[in-house]
Amino acid sequence: MVTEKNSQPVLSRRSFLLTSTQIVLGLSVVSAPSLACAKALDRRSLSFFHTRTQQELRITYASGKTYDRKALTQINQFLRDYQTGQVHIIDPKLLDILWAVQGEMGSKGVYEVVSGFRSPKTNRNLRKGHPGVASHSLHMKGKAVDIRLSSANLSQIYQCALAMHSGGIGYYPQDGFVHLDSGQFRTW
């Protein structure tokens, strides 16, 4: 390993490959089986409170590799567009991200939902007042949710989601929520 003037380490190609291989092997031996085992064995449950509709939902949506269709239908209804009432299928991967964040934080809190599914009409209306709202938002595909967690502050949720490196993560402390989605990993 070499250090440049700015004291940033520079790895030789050989050192880089050796380190990368060790990291990959370490992760595949420790992390992947742990996550796979947890998903295969655990019942996955979530608790929600919708800040717009004032409704609550406590539900077990999966057990092992099997998703409960009735539970998913209830979640679709719960996370419907709060302005139009339109219901859309919510991506189960998004639910797994919420479940994993909560598990990583050791939290038993309730997810406070600010926004789940949004119809194109609702999304257009939100864009008029908030230029940061994406025109092709994953909310319109049932792949995004804006949340708080009753047992954690926003910064903790954001940091935990970042460490998991899964899906999109938006941090909106001024608006009081964290955006999580099941798209490609990115942050803002």
C-alpha positions as MATLAB code, in Angstrom:
seq = 'MVTEKNSQPVLSRRSFLLTSTQIVLGLSVVSAPSLACAKALDRRSLSFFHTRTQQELRITYASGKTYDRKALTQINQFLRDYQTGQVHIIDPKLLDILWAVQGEMGSKGVYEVVSGFRSPKTNRNLRKGHPGVASHSLHMKGKAVDIRLSSANLSQIYQCALAMHSGGIGYYPQDGFVHLDSGQFRTW';
ca = [
       0.000    0.000    0.000;
       1.267    3.462   -0.941;
       0.248    6.799    0.556;
       0.066    9.919   -1.606;
       0.611   13.519   -0.482;
      -2.993   13.875    0.698;
      -2.425   10.761    2.852;
      -5.065    8.727    1.038;
      -3.966    5.106    0.695;
      -3.453    3.873   -2.859;
      -3.632    0.130   -3.317;
      -1.618   -1.701   -5.905;
      -3.711   -3.836   -8.266;
      -2.565   -6.966   -6.442;
      -3.379   -5.533   -2.985;
      -6.732   -4.320   -4.252;
      -7.645   -7.740   -5.666;
      -6.491   -9.533   -2.521;
      -8.445   -7.159   -0.263;
     -11.528   -7.327   -2.482;
     -11.431  -11.113   -2.521;
     -11.129  -11.248    1.263;
     -14.048   -8.865    1.655;
     -16.249  -10.745   -0.807;
     -15.428  -14.100    0.739;
     -16.013  -12.718    4.210;
     -19.385  -11.290    3.243;
     -20.496  -14.404    1.424;
     -19.595  -16.588    4.387;
     -21.011  -14.373    7.126;
     -23.600  -11.915    5.824;
     -25.368  -13.672    2.973;
     -26.264  -16.873    4.842;
     -27.351  -14.869    7.898;
     -29.738  -12.744    5.836;
     -30.938  -15.737    3.824;
     -31.517  -17.754    6.997;
     -33.342  -14.889    8.660;
     -35.639  -14.524    5.652;
     -36.165  -18.280    5.408;
     -37.047  -18.708    9.073;
     -38.621  -15.468   10.245;
     -42.186  -14.304   10.136;
     -42.042  -10.767    8.874;
     -44.426   -8.313   10.502;
     -44.839   -4.542   10.327;
     -46.865   -1.958   12.216;
     -48.071    1.193   10.500;
     -49.884    4.405   11.334;
     -50.921    6.500    8.328;
     -50.558   10.200    9.182;
     -53.031   11.259    6.447;
     -55.840    8.735    6.998;
     -55.251    8.218   10.743;
     -55.539    4.440   10.192;
     -53.408    1.778   11.855;
     -52.291   -1.607   10.561;
     -50.375   -4.333   12.360;
     -49.748   -7.248   10.044;
     -47.614  -10.301    9.359;
     -47.072  -10.202    5.614;
     -44.634  -13.093    5.089;
     -43.242  -16.208    6.636;
     -39.967  -17.508    5.302;
     -39.995  -17.216    1.529;
     -43.805  -17.096    1.316;
     -45.773  -13.855    1.153;
     -49.311  -13.857    2.533;
     -51.571  -12.697   -0.321;
     -54.352  -11.532    1.998;
     -51.883   -9.502    4.030;
     -50.389   -7.964    0.878;
     -53.896   -6.987   -0.254;
     -54.468   -5.281    3.111;
     -51.151   -3.434    2.794;
     -52.048   -2.335   -0.753;
     -55.306   -0.885    0.614;
     -53.583    0.724    3.591;
     -50.863    2.406    1.491;
     -53.366    3.625   -1.136;
     -53.246    7.153   -2.548;
     -54.510    9.249    0.355;
     -56.000   11.893   -1.972;
     -57.756    9.792   -4.637;
     -58.259    6.513   -2.768;
     -56.677    4.623   -5.679;
     -55.141    1.293   -4.646;
     -51.986   -0.119   -6.245;
     -49.847   -3.203   -5.663;
     -47.027   -2.463   -3.221;
     -43.703   -4.117   -4.014;
     -42.993   -6.822   -1.387;
     -39.282   -5.923   -1.646;
     -40.175   -2.493   -0.222;
     -41.836   -4.201    2.746;
     -38.730   -6.336    3.232;
     -36.586   -3.179    3.271;
     -38.828   -1.675    5.976;
     -38.687   -4.927    7.946;
     -34.877   -5.137    7.600;
     -34.340   -1.506    8.673;
     -36.471   -2.067   11.733;
     -34.659   -5.299   12.544;
     -31.210   -3.762   12.110;
     -32.183   -0.962   14.468;
     -33.585   -3.412   17.028;
     -36.797   -1.415   16.929;
     -40.312   -2.493   17.776;
     -41.761    0.891   16.817;
     -44.552    1.807   14.450;
     -43.869    3.145   10.960;
     -45.621    6.478   10.560;
     -46.510    6.715    6.866;
     -46.491   10.169    5.295;
     -46.959    8.887    1.738;
     -47.227    5.443    0.160;
     -48.627    4.881   -3.311;
     -49.352    8.070   -5.268;
     -51.468    8.234   -8.402;
     -50.080   10.236  -11.337;
     -52.668   12.946  -10.531;
     -51.556   13.234   -6.896;
     -47.900   13.201   -7.933;
     -48.520   16.056  -10.428;
     -50.313   18.076   -7.733;
     -47.428   17.543   -5.295;
     -44.892   18.607   -7.952;
     -46.666   21.961   -8.296;
     -45.935   22.851   -4.683;
     -42.692   20.924   -4.221;
     -40.172   21.030   -7.085;
     -38.217   18.140   -5.497;
     -41.019   15.657   -6.245;
     -39.881   13.416   -9.111;
     -42.031   13.370  -12.235;
     -41.516    9.595  -12.547;
     -41.616    8.873   -8.819;
     -41.431    5.263   -7.665;
     -44.394    6.136   -5.433;
     -46.491    5.817   -8.608;
     -45.298    2.218   -9.038;
     -45.918    1.119   -5.450;
     -42.171    0.949   -4.830;
     -41.679    3.885   -2.439;
     -42.813    5.106    0.942;
     -42.099    8.212    3.014;
     -41.906    7.274    6.689;
     -40.891    8.030   10.239;
     -40.415    5.413   12.944;
     -41.932    6.055   16.372;
     -38.951    4.568   18.218;
     -36.121    6.286   16.306;
     -35.117    9.677   15.012;
     -34.899   10.364   11.286;
     -31.114   10.442   11.295;
     -30.960    6.928   12.766;
     -33.334    5.578   10.115;
     -31.349    7.264    7.356;
     -27.982    6.004    8.662;
     -29.311    2.461    9.044;
     -30.763    2.429    5.517;
     -27.476    3.799    4.149;
     -25.514    1.033    5.851;
     -27.839   -1.562    4.320;
     -27.136   -0.138    0.833;
     -30.504   -1.281   -0.525;
     -32.903    0.773   -2.627;
     -33.252    4.540   -2.782;
     -32.894    6.632    0.358;
     -33.945   10.256    0.613;
     -33.438   12.288    3.794;
     -35.957   15.084    4.438;
     -35.435   16.253    8.037;
     -37.135   19.602    7.337;
     -40.280   17.736    6.203;
     -40.028   15.092    8.921;
     -39.572   11.885    6.937;
     -37.185    9.493    5.222;
     -37.974    8.219    1.730;
     -37.262    4.529    1.131;
     -37.799    2.720   -2.142;
     -37.063   -0.631   -3.765;
     -35.318    0.829   -6.809;
     -31.583    0.934   -7.427;
     -29.373    2.101   -4.583;
     -28.998    5.891   -4.563;
     -29.192    8.668   -2.015;
     -30.243   12.277   -1.805;
];
